[in-house]
XYZ file of C-alpha atoms in Angstrom:
459
model
C 0.012 -0.278 12.562
C -1.607 -2.084 9.673
C 0.671 -0.514 7.044
C 3.754 -0.845 9.234
C 3.141 -4.597 9.408
C 3.595 -4.852 5.641
C 7.330 -4.146 5.961
C 8.258 -4.502 9.635
C 8.248 -8.297 9.435
C 10.896 -8.412 6.689
C 13.786 -7.728 9.076
C 12.401 -10.258 11.576
C 12.367 -13.191 9.130
C 15.814 -14.591 10.102
C 14.748 -14.537 13.779
C 11.430 -16.242 12.965
C 13.236 -18.909 10.958
C 15.579 -19.609 13.851
C 12.949 -19.418 16.589
C 10.247 -21.553 14.957
C 12.305 -23.668 12.556
C 10.331 -22.180 9.661
C 11.065 -23.146 6.051
C 11.571 -20.619 3.267
C 8.016 -21.371 2.091
C 6.675 -20.618 5.584
C 8.545 -17.312 5.644
C 7.171 -16.411 2.213
C 3.635 -16.962 3.501
C 4.320 -14.903 6.636
C 5.067 -11.946 4.330
C 2.822 -12.583 1.337
C -0.152 -14.082 3.202
C -0.678 -10.780 5.001
C -0.575 -8.835 1.728
C -2.951 -11.322 0.104
C -5.752 -11.169 2.685
C -5.201 -7.429 3.198
C -5.886 -6.794 -0.479
C -8.686 -9.362 -0.606
C -11.073 -7.592 1.780
C -10.333 -3.904 1.056
C -13.187 -3.167 -1.340
C -15.797 -5.268 0.452
C -14.855 -3.744 3.797
C -15.057 -0.247 2.325
C -18.517 -1.051 1.013
C -19.629 -2.358 4.421
C -18.370 0.853 6.026
C -20.332 2.927 3.507
C -23.534 1.038 4.302
C -23.363 -0.341 7.861
C -21.289 2.380 9.508
C -17.620 3.326 9.270
C -17.012 3.439 13.013
C -18.438 -0.053 13.444
C -16.207 -1.462 10.699
C -13.193 0.463 11.999
C -13.651 -1.060 15.454
C -14.243 -4.558 14.042
C -11.087 -4.332 11.930
C -9.103 -3.008 14.883
C -10.193 -5.855 17.181
C -9.424 -8.506 14.541
C -6.019 -6.947 13.819
C -4.970 -6.638 17.479
C -6.193 -10.130 18.418
C -4.359 -11.625 15.443
C -1.209 -9.655 16.351
C -1.281 -11.176 19.828
C -1.775 -14.628 18.294
C 1.254 -14.047 16.037
C 3.347 -13.180 19.087
C 2.261 -16.355 20.891
C 2.836 -18.597 17.838
C 4.273 -22.000 18.698
C 4.970 -23.127 15.139
C 5.142 -21.919 11.532
C 1.566 -22.955 10.622
C 0.165 -21.167 13.686
C 2.033 -17.984 12.669
C 0.945 -18.153 9.016
C -2.746 -18.551 9.930
C -2.520 -15.691 12.439
C -0.870 -13.485 9.784
C -3.685 -14.257 7.327
C -6.238 -13.145 9.929
C -4.134 -10.085 10.758
C -4.245 -9.132 7.073
C -8.044 -9.379 7.128
C -8.131 -7.003 10.108
C -5.854 -4.522 8.342
C -7.945 -4.720 5.178
C -11.149 -3.996 7.120
C -9.534 -1.101 8.968
C -7.872 0.833 6.149
C -10.661 1.903 3.759
C -12.626 3.403 6.655
C -9.905 6.064 7.014
C -10.361 7.594 3.568
C -14.130 7.322 4.043
C -13.980 9.309 7.285
C -11.782 11.979 5.694
C -14.199 12.324 2.760
C -17.195 12.627 5.093
C -15.800 14.858 7.824
C -13.680 17.361 5.858
C -14.234 19.708 2.933
C -12.046 21.830 0.637
C -8.594 22.742 1.922
C -9.217 20.996 5.246
C -9.718 17.713 3.369
C -6.364 18.243 1.641
C -4.659 18.743 5.003
C -6.321 15.620 6.407
C -5.252 13.545 3.420
C -1.791 15.080 3.794
C -1.559 13.659 7.317
C -2.922 10.327 6.066
C -0.325 10.323 3.273
C 2.416 11.146 5.769
C 1.298 8.172 7.835
C 1.329 5.893 4.784
C 4.782 7.037 3.678
C 6.297 6.970 7.166
C 4.847 3.596 8.172
C 5.811 1.891 4.913
C 9.377 3.175 4.973
C 9.958 3.016 8.756
C 9.004 -0.654 9.086
C 12.586 -1.954 8.791
C 13.808 0.578 11.386
C 11.033 -0.288 13.855
C 11.619 -4.015 13.393
C 15.374 -3.609 13.752
C 14.982 -1.611 16.981
C 12.689 -4.199 18.557
C 15.025 -7.063 17.646
C 17.979 -5.076 19.003
C 16.164 -4.421 22.308
C 14.603 -7.852 22.877
C 17.205 -10.032 21.182
C 17.060 -12.451 18.279
C 15.038 -15.061 20.196
C 12.221 -12.790 21.433
C 12.535 -9.738 19.197
C 10.326 -11.125 16.423
C 7.546 -11.718 18.965
C 7.857 -8.085 20.112
C 7.281 -7.021 16.482
C 3.733 -8.399 16.851
C 3.105 -7.740 20.557
C 3.812 -4.009 20.138
C 0.498 -3.714 18.259
C -1.536 -4.754 21.316
C -1.111 -1.685 23.601
C -1.296 0.656 20.579
C -4.490 -1.094 19.446
C -6.116 -0.831 22.867
C -5.447 2.922 22.988
C -6.702 3.305 19.409
C -9.924 1.442 20.299
C -10.650 3.746 23.239
C -9.921 6.879 21.196
C -12.100 5.602 18.335
C -15.023 5.153 20.743
C -14.534 8.722 21.944
C -13.807 10.553 18.675
C -15.271 8.732 15.676
C -18.906 9.692 14.852
C -21.375 6.864 15.443
C -23.571 7.364 12.406
C -20.858 7.892 9.776
C -21.699 5.957 6.626
C -24.901 4.321 7.916
C -27.428 3.609 5.156
C -29.509 0.634 6.393
C -31.671 0.502 3.256
C -28.718 0.033 0.866
C -27.937 -3.468 -0.458
C -24.583 -5.137 0.176
C -24.187 -6.893 -3.206
C -22.876 -10.218 -1.783
C -22.333 -11.768 -5.226
C -20.148 -8.820 -6.228
C -18.130 -9.187 -3.005
C -17.415 -12.884 -3.684
C -16.617 -12.500 -7.403
C -14.254 -9.571 -6.822
C -12.586 -11.479 -3.973
C -11.923 -14.460 -6.259
C -10.490 -12.138 -8.937
C -8.147 -10.429 -6.445
C -6.871 -13.784 -5.116
C -6.223 -15.107 -8.628
C -4.339 -11.937 -9.577
C -2.304 -11.630 -6.362
C -1.455 -15.252 -5.584
C 1.063 -15.944 -8.375
C 2.722 -12.579 -7.697
C 3.158 -12.984 -3.951
C 4.284 -16.611 -4.451
C 6.576 -15.810 -7.380
C 9.734 -17.048 -5.629
C 8.161 -20.050 -3.928
C 6.165 -21.600 -6.773
C 8.580 -22.780 -9.437
C 7.611 -23.232 -13.069
C 5.416 -21.147 -15.360
C 2.035 -22.759 -14.642
C 1.334 -20.269 -11.855
C 1.088 -17.433 -14.394
C -2.074 -19.014 -15.832
C -3.839 -17.626 -12.758
C -3.336 -14.077 -14.114
C -5.544 -14.491 -17.233
C -8.009 -16.488 -15.107
C -8.157 -13.560 -12.692
C -8.739 -11.117 -15.552
C -11.624 -13.268 -16.809
C -13.201 -13.296 -13.334
C -12.631 -9.522 -13.116
C -14.507 -9.110 -16.398
C -17.324 -11.234 -14.927
C -17.368 -8.902 -11.918
C -17.750 -5.858 -14.206
C -20.601 -7.588 -16.053
C -22.335 -8.426 -12.761
C -21.987 -4.896 -11.393
C -23.505 -3.405 -14.576
C -26.360 -5.914 -14.456
C -26.902 -5.300 -10.732
C -27.068 -1.533 -11.271
C -29.562 -1.906 -14.148
C -31.849 -3.923 -11.887
C -32.263 -0.790 -9.743
C -29.973 -1.906 -6.910
C -26.808 -0.254 -5.673
C -23.672 -2.186 -6.779
C -20.620 -2.650 -4.578
C -18.413 -0.629 -6.953
C -20.032 2.164 -8.910
C -18.232 1.685 -12.235
C -19.285 5.168 -13.320
C -16.534 6.412 -10.986
C -14.011 5.426 -13.656
C -15.708 7.829 -16.068
C -14.457 10.590 -13.772
C -10.944 11.441 -15.065
C -9.595 12.456 -11.646
C -10.491 9.024 -10.249
C -9.379 6.895 -13.227
C -6.066 8.725 -13.767
C -5.347 8.877 -10.013
C -6.022 5.151 -9.574
C -3.686 4.365 -12.477
C -0.929 6.586 -11.029
C -1.316 4.886 -7.620
C -1.150 1.373 -9.101
C 1.980 2.051 -11.188
C 3.769 4.176 -8.572
C 3.356 1.596 -5.800
C 4.839 -1.037 -8.136
C 8.097 0.925 -8.136
C 7.884 2.513 -4.683
C 7.325 -0.587 -2.505
C 10.015 -2.649 -4.235
C 12.709 -0.120 -3.252
C 12.661 -1.162 0.420
C 12.495 -4.867 -0.430
C 15.717 -4.835 -2.475
C 17.554 -2.331 -0.236
C 16.869 -4.511 2.837
C 18.274 -7.557 1.021
C 21.304 -5.672 -0.266
C 22.242 -4.015 3.031
C 21.734 -7.068 5.263
C 22.983 -9.826 2.975
C 25.331 -7.938 0.656
C 26.909 -5.447 3.083
C 26.358 -7.472 6.292
C 24.360 -4.730 8.017
C 22.340 -5.665 11.079
C 18.549 -5.327 10.970
C 18.812 -2.071 12.941
C 21.549 -0.632 10.716
C 19.557 -1.482 7.586
C 16.507 0.211 9.081
C 18.471 3.347 9.950
C 19.895 3.484 6.403
C 16.427 3.849 4.797
C 15.112 6.247 7.457
C 15.953 9.405 5.402
C 13.399 8.285 2.816
C 10.768 7.874 5.540
C 11.466 11.263 7.095
C 11.445 13.085 3.756
C 8.236 11.341 2.737
C 6.391 12.158 5.968
C 7.376 15.839 5.970
C 6.620 16.363 2.285
C 3.270 14.541 2.498
C 2.040 16.850 5.261
C 3.156 19.885 3.240
C 1.731 18.485 0.003
C -1.682 18.116 1.594
C -1.703 21.843 2.372
C -0.860 23.024 -1.142
C -2.532 20.365 -3.308
C -5.658 22.468 -3.891
C -3.516 25.310 -5.148
C -1.150 23.294 -7.346
C -3.248 20.258 -8.342
C -1.913 17.503 -10.634
C 1.344 19.322 -11.512
C 2.383 18.725 -7.892
C 2.062 14.940 -8.348
C 4.015 15.054 -11.617
C 6.764 17.116 -9.984
C 6.920 14.658 -7.085
C 7.339 11.708 -9.454
C 10.167 13.532 -11.250
C 11.906 14.186 -7.899
C 11.608 10.490 -6.948
C 13.233 9.509 -10.252
C 16.124 11.953 -9.667
C 16.625 10.649 -6.111
C 16.682 7.014 -7.230
C 19.061 7.728 -10.113
C 21.405 9.411 -7.618
C 21.069 6.420 -5.249
C 21.886 4.081 -8.131
C 24.946 6.171 -9.061
C 26.210 6.129 -5.462
C 25.721 2.374 -5.054
C 27.580 1.716 -8.308
C 30.709 3.353 -6.845
C 30.443 2.978 -3.051
C 30.321 -0.196 -0.965
C 31.243 -1.325 2.519
C 30.269 0.073 5.917
C 29.869 3.666 4.675
C 27.288 2.872 2.000
C 24.401 3.740 4.341
C 25.749 7.269 4.866
C 26.455 7.651 1.154
C 22.862 6.991 0.107
C 21.271 9.117 2.867
C 20.885 12.335 0.827
C 19.670 10.651 -2.403
C 17.100 8.666 -0.395
C 16.005 11.848 1.377
C 15.407 13.486 -2.028
C 13.454 10.437 -3.250
C 11.421 10.462 -0.023
C 10.516 14.140 -0.455
C 9.299 13.360 -3.951
C 7.314 10.387 -2.712
C 5.631 12.514 -0.054
C 4.246 14.910 -2.660
C 3.004 11.988 -4.754
C 1.061 9.807 -2.290
C -1.153 12.175 -0.283
C -1.880 14.709 -3.085
C -2.741 11.820 -5.406
C -5.182 10.392 -2.841
C -6.760 13.828 -2.353
C -7.162 14.476 -6.084
C -8.301 10.926 -6.889
C -11.125 11.000 -4.337
C -11.997 14.696 -4.763
C -15.052 14.069 -6.968
C -16.210 10.829 -5.312
C -19.624 11.047 -3.575
C -19.294 10.799 0.206
C -21.599 7.772 0.377
C -19.160 5.968 -1.938
C -15.976 7.060 -0.184
C -15.241 3.721 1.524
C -15.626 1.470 -1.508
C -13.858 3.994 -3.771
C -10.968 4.178 -1.307
C -10.936 0.377 -1.138
C -10.635 0.112 -4.926
C -7.811 2.675 -4.884
C -5.924 0.763 -2.184
C -6.535 -2.597 -3.879
C -4.854 -1.184 -6.982
C -1.929 -0.083 -4.828
C -1.643 -3.561 -3.284
C -1.712 -5.168 -6.743
C 0.935 -2.700 -7.883
C 3.107 -3.513 -4.862
C 2.848 -7.252 -5.542
C 3.686 -6.818 -9.237
C 6.624 -4.537 -8.425
C 8.156 -6.804 -5.779
C 7.759 -9.847 -8.044
C 9.313 -8.138 -11.105
C 12.060 -6.170 -9.349
C 12.854 -9.055 -6.993
C 13.115 -11.462 -9.913
C 15.548 -9.161 -11.732
C 17.546 -8.658 -8.522
C 18.024 -12.395 -7.916
C 18.682 -13.160 -11.594
C 21.426 -10.516 -11.721
C 22.866 -11.825 -8.458
C 23.026 -15.361 -9.871
C 24.378 -14.399 -13.297
C 27.093 -12.188 -11.768
C 28.125 -14.922 -9.283
C 27.162 -12.935 -6.199
C 27.896 -9.356 -7.299
C 25.508 -7.487 -4.986
C 26.344 -4.073 -6.469
C 25.348 -5.177 -9.951
C 22.130 -6.701 -8.615
C 21.043 -3.638 -6.615
C 21.837 -1.110 -9.367
C 19.956 -3.136 -12.003
C 16.938 -3.498 -9.697
C 16.910 0.216 -8.818
C 16.964 1.106 -12.514
C 13.880 -1.020 -13.056
C 12.180 0.821 -10.148
C 13.065 4.071 -11.919
C 11.553 2.830 -15.182
C 8.315 1.866 -13.417
C 8.068 5.238 -11.663
C 8.783 6.940 -14.997
C 5.699 5.129 -16.356
C 3.694 6.649 -13.493
C 5.079 10.058 -14.524
C 3.907 9.417 -18.105
C 0.382 8.726 -16.793
C 0.518 11.941 -14.753
C 1.644 13.956 -17.793
C -1.136 12.444 -19.920
C -3.571 13.465 -17.186
C -2.167 17.006 -17.252
C -2.512 17.142 -21.036
C -6.081 15.829 -20.883
C -6.935 18.370 -18.195
C -5.522 21.242 -20.233
C -7.779 20.264 -23.135
C -10.982 19.338 -21.295
C -11.197 20.670 -17.739
C -10.498 24.376 -18.179
C -13.344 25.067 -20.660
C -15.872 23.500 -18.307
C -14.634 25.385 -15.247
C -14.647 28.871 -16.877
C -18.458 29.337 -17.070
C -18.827 28.320 -13.430
C -16.314 30.999 -12.381
C -18.110 33.615 -14.538
C -21.462 32.779 -12.972
C -19.981 32.930 -9.482
């Protein structure tokens, strides 16, 4: 639910604008406000789950998310909806890092890979299937009430999830009452995340260049956070983020791959939705159906990737990135030569290929990134990983979206030129992720094998 709500709202924006009389700025906040608060609380919520109990935080996040979803559905005006979306983002941000924490704590070895494979399939499917789900609900309930159904659908699902969580999730997971919460670290990191995300999510709404001054300000605050965490650890207390994690190559390389890949991956659906609905006059449902092959390929490949990641390791992630690049290049080639009502069918196979590649990137990368993280740090480590992905998504949408609209303006409304240029930039970004993966492979060939050999001899 919480990941689906990142993209499902995009296709409902025209209905929201008509139903509530929302301005373009209001609509921007409906989309970006959720991403902002979602990313804001991820690390702190993961830390709370590590210390005060993952089931407790899971249930708290679920209640906040479902209540806010209901409030969104009952919204009587744009401000009401924006505030409810901000709270909904907080609920999603509390909920998400508990998942990776539970997987780390409850599974070991190959079983952990399978569990992360299912989690990766969920991430890939929910992110890519958002436009389809939103389009279906608007088709069923109509333009006037369909956007409300987009939010109301979370309520029955959330109630069932709450009952199953009470039954299945272990009560004492992550409880360490004696551990400190590091409140100063929580606040400083939160300020840094807001400063870094805000100009990116508001890139189209805030005109002028002044907004970009928030980026260096955010980096300064981030440096202050690092200083505080080091100082806090030296005082004998347990910091919110154990910075020593980044000395572990699997975690540092995996986090970098996730950040860069999500910058290219998330932007794909943003520009395709714009192109299909505004450029080719597809309905919300038709646009959702057109990107479904990516979602299906991603979900199937993620589940499979989780089963073989322990056998294949980092080369699997590198291969997946290469497959995504091939699929997007093929999509770009098709869109450069095909337009009109058949364009959705024409891009189905290339998107399926890209989705398969994406599936063997996301879940194996999560598995490998968190493989050497101590269980008691699983929530905060997962929160840091997801925060990087959210920052990457914001950067990617801002950069790719800016190129898309600039090309559209300079070509006097040539949608084909705009979409092909934007897809090429997505390819370049994903190629950068592939470079990081190849560097990781090269580093591993030089450093990891010599350390592993004595352990195998002893065994």
